[in-house]
Each structure stands twice: as C-alpha cells, then as structure tokens.
Amino acid sequence: MTEQRKDILDMLVAGKITAEEAEQLIAALERDQTPATVGHDARPKGKVKYLRVVVDATDNGEPSRVNVRVPLQLLRAGVRLAALIPPQALVKANASLSESGVPIDLTQLKPEQLEALVEHLDEVTVEVDSPDATVRVFCE
Amino acid sequence: MPQLVTVKVNRPDHRPIRFWIPVLPVVLVLFPVVVLVVLAAIVACVVFRIGVVRALGAAWRVISALPGARFDIEQGRTAVLVAIR
C-alpha cells in the first residue's frame, strides 16, 4: 500500500472525507501512477546497454549501410577520459570550433553533465528520413 | 578486457577474409611495445600536468568497456566488419 493511499484511508476513517470522495481520490491516484509504471516497464532502466547508429543510404545507385553498436559503458569511460583534457587544449579546441562556426565553450562542459547526458541516452531515439538515406540512433 | 577481435572483409571478386585476433596473446607478444607506449603516456601526463593514475585508470576503463562494440560498414558488395568481444 502506498503512503498516499494510506493517507486517503486514514482521512476516511477519521471522517474527514466520505467514502465516495475516498474512492474518487484513489481512482485519481491510480490514474497518475499508471503511465509512469507502464513507461518504466516498457523500458526498464539498467537494461539498455548499447548505443546503435544505423545508416541506410544509396550512394551512386549502390546501397550502403553503416551499423555501429557502441557499449554505453564505453561512452561513460570516454567521458571520464575527456575530463582529463588539459585546459590549454580546451582553449585551442574552442578556438578551432569557433572558426568552424560551432561556438561551443568546452570549458563550460562539466564531466558530471556529460555523464548525466549518457545516463539519459536510453530515452533518446533519433530518426532521420531523406530520399537518399535513413539514419537511426537509438539505445538497446 | 577484450578477449577476441573479429575482422571480416568482403570485397567484390575476392574471397571473404576473416581474422580472429586473440587480444591477450597479441598483447603478450607486443609487450615491449605496450610498455613503451605506457611510458610515453606517463611522460605526456607529466608534461601536461595530468594525474598519471587518473589518466591510466580512465584509459583502462575505456579498454575494459570495449567488449560488445561492433562496427559494420557495407558499400555495395564491399563490407568491413569489426567486432570486439
């Protein structure tokens, strides 16, 4: 029994609410909990192990396919390795990125933010469809 | 740590080539080279003021996380597959 359900029953016993009101509150509680539970069961955390990148394309009339499977653990390890990059190298990388039209300040990117990003990758699915190519990025 | 690397190459008008590379024996054979690489990495860490233990630990984590990686590229009748187990 959840804490909220117990509170509703306590209020019913104490006579603060009627039986009908208690029933309505419990029904509302179940409505709120059902989508979260279903979502959790559909994609349980910890089960996702790999990041997949699948590209199907046609190049000069010939079909080409790229299928890459990278363990998420490798991404996490890469994030830790990237955290060791010395600040002077980050400054140079920032300058190169700005010259290329990508004004990202890598010094503001913290390892914990990157780790959080990797943690939530399992909820990401990217699909790009074009006449010549299909790109899918997802976790499994 | 990776145990086996499988490399498969398909080329048009050629027989498919497959390599099964056992990582541990190869590392043992190349041990002197591995030692030199580690020493060079330690020197680089000292020069760039990076914690040697942290750097080696992070590199080891990357190597340990490699099993399961798979790269499969096909272009027409040419295909290359690299799988790490």
PDB file of C-alpha atoms in Angstrom:
ATOM      1  CA  MET A   1       0.000   0.000   0.000  1.00  0.00           C
ATOM      2  CA  THR A   2       1.410   3.383  -0.948  1.00  0.00           C
ATOM      3  CA  GLU A   3       1.722   6.235   1.531  1.00  0.00           C
ATOM      4  CA  GLN A   4      -0.809   8.366  -0.351  1.00  0.00           C
ATOM      5  CA  ARG A   5      -3.406   5.596  -0.427  1.00  0.00           C
ATOM      6  CA  LYS A   6      -2.907   5.073   3.317  1.00  0.00           C
ATOM      7  CA  ASP A   7      -3.432   8.819   3.912  1.00  0.00           C
ATOM      8  CA  ILE A   8      -6.721   8.696   1.990  1.00  0.00           C
ATOM      9  CA  LEU A   9      -7.940   5.715   4.044  1.00  0.00           C
ATOM     10  CA  ASP A  10      -6.863   7.445   7.273  1.00  0.00           C
ATOM     11  CA  MET A  11      -8.900  10.516   6.281  1.00  0.00           C
ATOM     12  CA  LEU A  12     -11.875   8.230   5.577  1.00  0.00           C
ATOM     13  CA  VAL A  13     -11.535   6.537   8.979  1.00  0.00           C
ATOM     14  CA  ALA A  14     -11.211   9.935  10.675  1.00  0.00           C
ATOM     15  CA  GLY A  15     -14.424  11.022   8.958  1.00  0.00           C
ATOM     16  CA  LYS A  16     -12.737  13.915   7.141  1.00  0.00           C
ATOM     17  CA  ILE A  17     -13.935  12.633   3.755  1.00  0.00           C
ATOM     18  CA  THR A  18     -16.824  10.458   2.618  1.00  0.00           C
ATOM     19  CA  ALA A  19     -16.470   7.006   1.066  1.00  0.00           C
ATOM     20  CA  GLU A  20     -17.294   8.426  -2.374  1.00  0.00           C
ATOM     21  CA  GLU A  21     -14.616  11.104  -2.044  1.00  0.00           C
ATOM     22  CA  ALA A  22     -12.095   8.463  -0.947  1.00  0.00           C
ATOM     23  CA  GLU A  23     -12.977   6.339  -3.956  1.00  0.00           C
ATOM     24  CA  GLN A  24     -12.513   9.331  -6.279  1.00  0.00           C
ATOM     25  CA  LEU A  25      -9.152  10.189  -4.709  1.00  0.00           C
ATOM     26  CA  ILE A  26      -7.889   6.610  -5.020  1.00  0.00           C
ATOM     27  CA  ALA A  27      -9.052   6.460  -8.630  1.00  0.00           C
ATOM     28  CA  ALA A  28      -7.195   9.726  -9.355  1.00  0.00           C
ATOM     29  CA  LEU A  29      -4.101   8.350  -7.644  1.00  0.00           C
ATOM     30  CA  GLU A  30      -4.177   5.226  -9.813  1.00  0.00           C
ATOM     31  CA  ARG A  31      -4.598   7.343 -12.959  1.00  0.00           C
ATOM     32  CA  ASP A  32      -1.491   9.339 -12.012  1.00  0.00           C
ATOM     33  CA  GLN A  33       0.595   6.265 -11.255  1.00  0.00           C
ATOM     34  CA  THR A  34      -0.352   4.085 -14.238  1.00  0.00           C
ATOM     35  CA  PRO A  35       1.521   5.935 -17.062  1.00  0.00           C
ATOM     36  CA  ALA A  36       4.762   6.096 -15.059  1.00  0.00           C
ATOM     37  CA  THR A  37       4.535   2.414 -14.215  1.00  0.00           C
ATOM     38  CA  VAL A  38       3.806   1.425 -17.819  1.00  0.00           C
ATOM     39  CA  GLY A  39       6.695   3.579 -19.097  1.00  0.00           C
ATOM     40  CA  HIS A  40       9.043   2.064 -16.566  1.00  0.00           C
ATOM     41  CA  ASP A  41       8.080  -1.483 -17.545  1.00  0.00           C
ATOM     42  CA  ALA A  42       8.329  -0.739 -21.263  1.00  0.00           C
ATOM     43  CA  ARG A  43      11.966   0.334 -20.969  1.00  0.00           C
ATOM     44  CA  PRO A  44      13.455  -0.703 -17.659  1.00  0.00           C
ATOM     45  CA  LYS A  45      16.488   1.251 -16.566  1.00  0.00           C
ATOM     46  CA  GLY A  46      19.710  -0.703 -16.475  1.00  0.00           C
ATOM     47  CA  LYS A  47      18.666  -2.968 -19.342  1.00  0.00           C
ATOM     48  CA  VAL A  48      19.912  -0.583 -22.011  1.00  0.00           C
ATOM     49  CA  LYS A  49      23.490  -1.471 -22.852  1.00  0.00           C
ATOM     50  CA  TYR A  50      24.314  -0.240 -26.316  1.00  0.00           C
ATOM     51  CA  LEU A  51      24.034   2.863 -28.442  1.00  0.00           C
ATOM     52  CA  ARG A  52      23.172   1.900 -32.007  1.00  0.00           C
ATOM     53  CA  VAL A  53      23.688   4.003 -35.108  1.00  0.00           C
ATOM     54  CA  VAL A  54      22.183   2.569 -38.279  1.00  0.00           C
ATOM     55  CA  VAL A  55      22.524   4.369 -41.599  1.00  0.00           C
ATOM     56  CA  ASP A  56      20.927   3.037 -44.773  1.00  0.00           C
ATOM     57  CA  ALA A  57      21.806   5.054 -47.832  1.00  0.00           C
ATOM     58  CA  THR A  58      22.106   4.843 -51.566  1.00  0.00           C
ATOM     59  CA  ASP A  59      25.403   6.096 -52.954  1.00  0.00           C
ATOM     60  CA  ASN A  60      25.707   6.295 -56.760  1.00  0.00           C
ATOM     61  CA  GLY A  61      22.984   3.692 -57.096  1.00  0.00           C
ATOM     62  CA  GLU A  62      24.735   1.277 -54.753  1.00  0.00           C
ATOM     63  CA  PRO A  63      23.184   0.557 -51.390  1.00  0.00           C
ATOM     64  CA  SER A  64      25.395   1.312 -48.426  1.00  0.00           C
ATOM     65  CA  ARG A  65      24.832   0.539 -44.803  1.00  0.00           C
ATOM     66  CA  VAL A  66      26.581   1.528 -41.615  1.00  0.00           C
ATOM     67  CA  ASN A  67      25.690  -0.355 -38.471  1.00  0.00           C
ATOM     68  CA  VAL A  68      27.559   0.681 -35.342  1.00  0.00           C
ATOM     69  CA  ARG A  69      26.987  -0.668 -31.858  1.00  0.00           C
ATOM     70  CA  VAL A  70      28.829   1.061 -29.033  1.00  0.00           C
ATOM     71  CA  PRO A  71      28.520  -0.020 -25.392  1.00  0.00           C
ATOM     72  CA  LEU A  72      27.192   2.815 -23.218  1.00  0.00           C
ATOM     73  CA  GLN A  73      29.906   1.865 -20.740  1.00  0.00           C
ATOM     74  CA  LEU A  74      32.424   2.928 -23.386  1.00  0.00           C
ATOM     75  CA  LEU A  75      30.754   6.338 -23.636  1.00  0.00           C
ATOM     76  CA  ARG A  76      30.935   6.728 -19.855  1.00  0.00           C
ATOM     77  CA  ALA A  77      34.619   5.762 -19.892  1.00  0.00           C
ATOM     78  CA  GLY A  78      35.194   8.220 -22.729  1.00  0.00           C
ATOM     79  CA  VAL A  79      33.585  10.981 -20.691  1.00  0.00           C
ATOM     80  CA  ARG A  80      35.976  10.272 -17.814  1.00  0.00           C
ATOM     81  CA  LEU A  81      38.897  10.286 -20.233  1.00  0.00           C
ATOM     82  CA  ALA A  82      37.707  13.560 -21.773  1.00  0.00           C
ATOM     83  CA  ALA A  83      37.636  15.101 -18.298  1.00  0.00           C
ATOM     84  CA  LEU A  84      41.431  14.779 -18.246  1.00  0.00           C
ATOM     85  CA  ILE A  85      41.953  17.059 -21.234  1.00  0.00           C
ATOM     86  CA  PRO A  86      44.155  19.963 -20.044  1.00  0.00           C
ATOM     87  CA  PRO A  87      42.582  23.465 -20.067  1.00  0.00           C
ATOM     88  CA  GLN A  88      45.052  24.811 -22.657  1.00  0.00           C
ATOM     89  CA  ALA A  89      43.940  22.094 -25.096  1.00  0.00           C
ATOM     90  CA  LEU A  90      40.290  23.009 -24.464  1.00  0.00           C
ATOM     91  CA  VAL A  91      41.048  26.661 -25.255  1.00  0.00           C
ATOM     92  CA  LYS A  92      42.627  25.638 -28.569  1.00  0.00           C
ATOM     93  CA  ALA A  93      39.689  23.346 -29.323  1.00  0.00           C
ATOM     94  CA  ASN A  94      37.275  26.207 -28.554  1.00  0.00           C
ATOM     95  CA  ALA A  95      39.127  28.461 -30.993  1.00  0.00           C
ATOM     96  CA  SER A  96      39.022  25.797 -33.723  1.00  0.00           C
ATOM     97  CA  LEU A  97      35.320  25.174 -33.123  1.00  0.00           C
ATOM     98  CA  SER A  98      34.569  28.897 -33.312  1.00  0.00           C
ATOM     99  CA  GLU A  99      36.497  29.161 -36.587  1.00  0.00           C
ATOM    100  CA  SER A 100      34.407  26.284 -37.939  1.00  0.00           C
ATOM    101  CA  GLY A 101      31.192  28.063 -36.983  1.00  0.00           C
ATOM    102  CA  VAL A 102      30.462  25.977 -33.885  1.00  0.00           C
ATOM    103  CA  PRO A 103      30.740  28.414 -30.977  1.00  0.00           C
ATOM    104  CA  ILE A 104      30.741  25.915 -28.120  1.00  0.00           C
ATOM    105  CA  ASP A 105      32.718  26.628 -24.969  1.00  0.00           C
ATOM    106  CA  LEU A 106      34.077  23.212 -23.989  1.00  0.00           C
ATOM    107  CA  THR A 107      35.460  24.590 -20.713  1.00  0.00           C
ATOM    108  CA  GLN A 108      31.856  25.056 -19.543  1.00  0.00           C
ATOM    109  CA  LEU A 109      31.052  21.416 -20.220  1.00  0.00           C
ATOM    110  CA  LYS A 110      31.398  19.561 -16.916  1.00  0.00           C
ATOM    111  CA  PRO A 111      32.047  15.789 -16.728  1.00  0.00           C
ATOM    112  CA  GLU A 112      29.002  15.305 -14.496  1.00  0.00           C
ATOM    113  CA  GLN A 113      26.816  16.972 -17.152  1.00  0.00           C
ATOM    114  CA  LEU A 114      28.204  14.616 -19.790  1.00  0.00           C
ATOM    115  CA  GLU A 115      27.624  11.641 -17.513  1.00  0.00           C
ATOM    116  CA  ALA A 116      24.029  12.761 -16.967  1.00  0.00           C
ATOM    117  CA  LEU A 117      23.679  13.025 -20.729  1.00  0.00           C
ATOM    118  CA  VAL A 118      24.939   9.459 -21.194  1.00  0.00           C
ATOM    119  CA  GLU A 119      22.638   8.263 -18.379  1.00  0.00           C
ATOM    120  CA  HIS A 120      19.595   9.618 -20.194  1.00  0.00           C
ATOM    121  CA  LEU A 121      20.617   8.431 -23.654  1.00  0.00           C
ATOM    122  CA  ASP A 122      18.400   5.354 -23.265  1.00  0.00           C
ATOM    123  CA  GLU A 123      15.377   7.595 -23.666  1.00  0.00           C
ATOM    124  CA  VAL A 124      16.657   9.077 -26.921  1.00  0.00           C
ATOM    125  CA  THR A 125      15.651   7.915 -30.370  1.00  0.00           C
ATOM    126  CA  VAL A 126      16.653   9.946 -33.404  1.00  0.00           C
ATOM    127  CA  GLU A 127      15.310   9.057 -36.817  1.00  0.00           C
ATOM    128  CA  VAL A 128      16.171  10.997 -39.948  1.00  0.00           C
ATOM    129  CA  ASP A 129      14.469  10.067 -43.198  1.00  0.00           C
ATOM    130  CA  SER A 130      15.514  11.547 -46.511  1.00  0.00           C
ATOM    131  CA  PRO A 131      15.027  10.255 -50.062  1.00  0.00           C
ATOM    132  CA  ASP A 132      18.637   9.006 -50.200  1.00  0.00           C
ATOM    133  CA  ALA A 133      19.271   7.928 -46.654  1.00  0.00           C
ATOM    134  CA  THR A 134      17.762   6.823 -43.389  1.00  0.00           C
ATOM    135  CA  VAL A 135      19.575   7.399 -40.119  1.00  0.00           C
ATOM    136  CA  ARG A 136      18.503   5.864 -36.828  1.00  0.00           C
ATOM    137  CA  VAL A 137      20.182   6.475 -33.492  1.00  0.00           C
ATOM    138  CA  PHE A 138      18.775   4.584 -30.531  1.00  0.00           C
ATOM    139  CA  CYS A 139      19.687   2.538 -27.499  1.00  0.00           C
ATOM    140  CA  GLU A 140      19.003  -1.145 -26.903  1.00  0.00           C
TER     141      GLU A 140
ATOM    142  CA  MET B   1      39.074  -6.511 -21.153  1.00  0.00           C
ATOM    143  CA  PRO B   2      38.544  -7.534 -24.791  1.00  0.00           C
ATOM    144  CA  GLN B   3      39.263 -11.204 -25.471  1.00  0.00           C
ATOM    145  CA  LEU B   4      38.756 -11.514 -29.202  1.00  0.00           C
ATOM    146  CA  VAL B   5      38.577  -9.085 -32.113  1.00  0.00           C
ATOM    147  CA  THR B   6      36.886 -10.336 -35.257  1.00  0.00           C
ATOM    148  CA  VAL B   7      37.633  -8.593 -38.544  1.00  0.00           C
ATOM    149  CA  LYS B   8      35.762  -9.600 -41.679  1.00  0.00           C
ATOM    150  CA  VAL B   9      36.388  -8.063 -45.086  1.00  0.00           C
ATOM    151  CA  ASN B  10      34.274  -8.795 -48.153  1.00  0.00           C
ATOM    152  CA  ARG B  11      35.494  -7.444 -51.490  1.00  0.00           C
ATOM    153  CA  PRO B  12      33.959  -7.934 -54.907  1.00  0.00           C
ATOM    154  CA  ASP B  13      35.720 -10.647 -56.919  1.00  0.00           C
ATOM    155  CA  HIS B  14      37.725 -11.708 -53.868  1.00  0.00           C
ATOM    156  CA  ARG B  15      37.230 -14.388 -51.289  1.00  0.00           C
ATOM    157  CA  PRO B  16      35.998 -13.034 -47.978  1.00  0.00           C
ATOM    158  CA  ILE B  17      38.760 -12.605 -45.427  1.00  0.00           C
ATOM    159  CA  ARG B  18      38.203 -13.237 -41.738  1.00  0.00           C
ATOM    160  CA  PHE B  19      40.597 -12.644 -38.891  1.00  0.00           C
ATOM    161  CA  TRP B  20      40.092 -13.755 -35.325  1.00  0.00           C
ATOM    162  CA  ILE B  21      42.607 -11.860 -33.229  1.00  0.00           C
ATOM    163  CA  PRO B  22      43.025 -13.111 -29.667  1.00  0.00           C
ATOM    164  CA  VAL B  23      43.844  -9.959 -27.730  1.00  0.00           C
ATOM    165  CA  LEU B  24      45.743 -11.380 -24.777  1.00  0.00           C
ATOM    166  CA  PRO B  25      48.350 -13.378 -26.796  1.00  0.00           C
ATOM    167  CA  VAL B  26      48.857 -10.391 -29.115  1.00  0.00           C
ATOM    168  CA  VAL B  27      49.367  -8.076 -26.127  1.00  0.00           C
ATOM    169  CA  LEU B  28      51.856 -10.551 -24.650  1.00  0.00           C
ATOM    170  CA  VAL B  29      53.792 -10.723 -27.933  1.00  0.00           C
ATOM    171  CA  LEU B  30      53.782  -6.936 -28.214  1.00  0.00           C
ATOM    172  CA  PHE B  31      54.520  -6.450 -24.521  1.00  0.00           C
ATOM    173  CA  PRO B  32      57.734  -4.422 -25.077  1.00  0.00           C
ATOM    174  CA  VAL B  33      55.807  -2.053 -27.350  1.00  0.00           C
ATOM    175  CA  VAL B  34      52.999  -1.803 -24.787  1.00  0.00           C
ATOM    176  CA  VAL B  35      55.494  -0.889 -22.078  1.00  0.00           C
ATOM    177  CA  LEU B  36      56.983   1.835 -24.298  1.00  0.00           C
ATOM    178  CA  VAL B  37      53.515   3.220 -25.059  1.00  0.00           C
ATOM    179  CA  VAL B  38      52.629   3.308 -21.351  1.00  0.00           C
ATOM    180  CA  LEU B  39      55.916   5.058 -20.551  1.00  0.00           C
ATOM    181  CA  ALA B  40      55.272   7.615 -23.295  1.00  0.00           C
ATOM    182  CA  ALA B  41      51.774   8.177 -21.894  1.00  0.00           C
ATOM    183  CA  ILE B  42      53.204   8.721 -18.404  1.00  0.00           C
ATOM    184  CA  VAL B  43      55.712  11.278 -19.751  1.00  0.00           C
ATOM    185  CA  ALA B  44      52.928  13.048 -21.651  1.00  0.00           C
ATOM    186  CA  CYS B  45      50.812  13.164 -18.472  1.00  0.00           C
ATOM    187  CA  VAL B  46      53.699  14.698 -16.511  1.00  0.00           C
ATOM    188  CA  VAL B  47      54.413  17.260 -19.263  1.00  0.00           C
ATOM    189  CA  PHE B  48      50.760  18.322 -19.498  1.00  0.00           C
ATOM    190  CA  ARG B  49      50.235  18.132 -15.714  1.00  0.00           C
ATOM    191  CA  ILE B  50      47.602  15.434 -15.785  1.00  0.00           C
ATOM    192  CA  GLY B  51      47.230  12.980 -12.914  1.00  0.00           C
ATOM    193  CA  VAL B  52      49.053   9.844 -14.087  1.00  0.00           C
ATOM    194  CA  VAL B  53      46.947   7.445 -12.008  1.00  0.00           C
ATOM    195  CA  ARG B  54      43.692   9.105 -13.105  1.00  0.00           C
ATOM    196  CA  ALA B  55      44.763   9.025 -16.756  1.00  0.00           C
ATOM    197  CA  LEU B  56      45.824   5.379 -16.661  1.00  0.00           C
ATOM    198  CA  GLY B  57      42.634   4.483 -14.796  1.00  0.00           C
ATOM    199  CA  ALA B  58      40.483   6.266 -17.380  1.00  0.00           C
ATOM    200  CA  ALA B  59      42.366   4.595 -20.254  1.00  0.00           C
ATOM    201  CA  TRP B  60      41.916   1.193 -18.604  1.00  0.00           C
ATOM    202  CA  ARG B  61      38.169   1.887 -18.237  1.00  0.00           C
ATOM    203  CA  VAL B  62      37.958   2.651 -21.963  1.00  0.00           C
ATOM    204  CA  ILE B  63      39.773  -0.596 -22.826  1.00  0.00           C
ATOM    205  CA  SER B  64      37.596  -2.584 -20.409  1.00  0.00           C
ATOM    206  CA  ALA B  65      34.418  -1.133 -21.926  1.00  0.00           C
ATOM    207  CA  LEU B  66      35.325  -2.157 -25.479  1.00  0.00           C
ATOM    208  CA  PRO B  67      33.747  -5.677 -25.483  1.00  0.00           C
ATOM    209  CA  GLY B  68      30.410  -5.551 -27.268  1.00  0.00           C
ATOM    210  CA  ALA B  69      31.456  -2.827 -29.701  1.00  0.00           C
ATOM    211  CA  ARG B  70      30.655  -3.629 -33.317  1.00  0.00           C
ATOM    212  CA  PHE B  71      31.294  -1.644 -36.487  1.00  0.00           C
ATOM    213  CA  ASP B  72      29.702  -2.915 -39.660  1.00  0.00           C
ATOM    214  CA  ILE B  73      30.103  -0.939 -42.885  1.00  0.00           C
ATOM    215  CA  GLU B  74      28.784  -2.070 -46.264  1.00  0.00           C
ATOM    216  CA  GLN B  75      29.133  -0.283 -49.589  1.00  0.00           C
ATOM    217  CA  GLY B  76      27.688  -2.207 -52.471  1.00  0.00           C
ATOM    218  CA  ARG B  77      29.453  -5.579 -52.480  1.00  0.00           C
ATOM    219  CA  THR B  78      32.248  -4.382 -50.220  1.00  0.00           C
ATOM    220  CA  ALA B  79      31.837  -4.847 -46.499  1.00  0.00           C
ATOM    221  CA  VAL B  80      34.002  -4.488 -43.412  1.00  0.00           C
ATOM    222  CA  LEU B  81      33.013  -5.793 -40.022  1.00  0.00           C
ATOM    223  CA  VAL B  82      34.941  -5.252 -36.796  1.00  0.00           C
ATOM    224  CA  ALA B  83      33.519  -6.856 -33.670  1.00  0.00           C
ATOM    225  CA  ILE B  84      35.122  -6.813 -30.245  1.00  0.00           C
ATOM    226  CA  ARG B  85      34.196  -9.467 -27.699  1.00  0.00           C
TER     227      ARG B  85
END
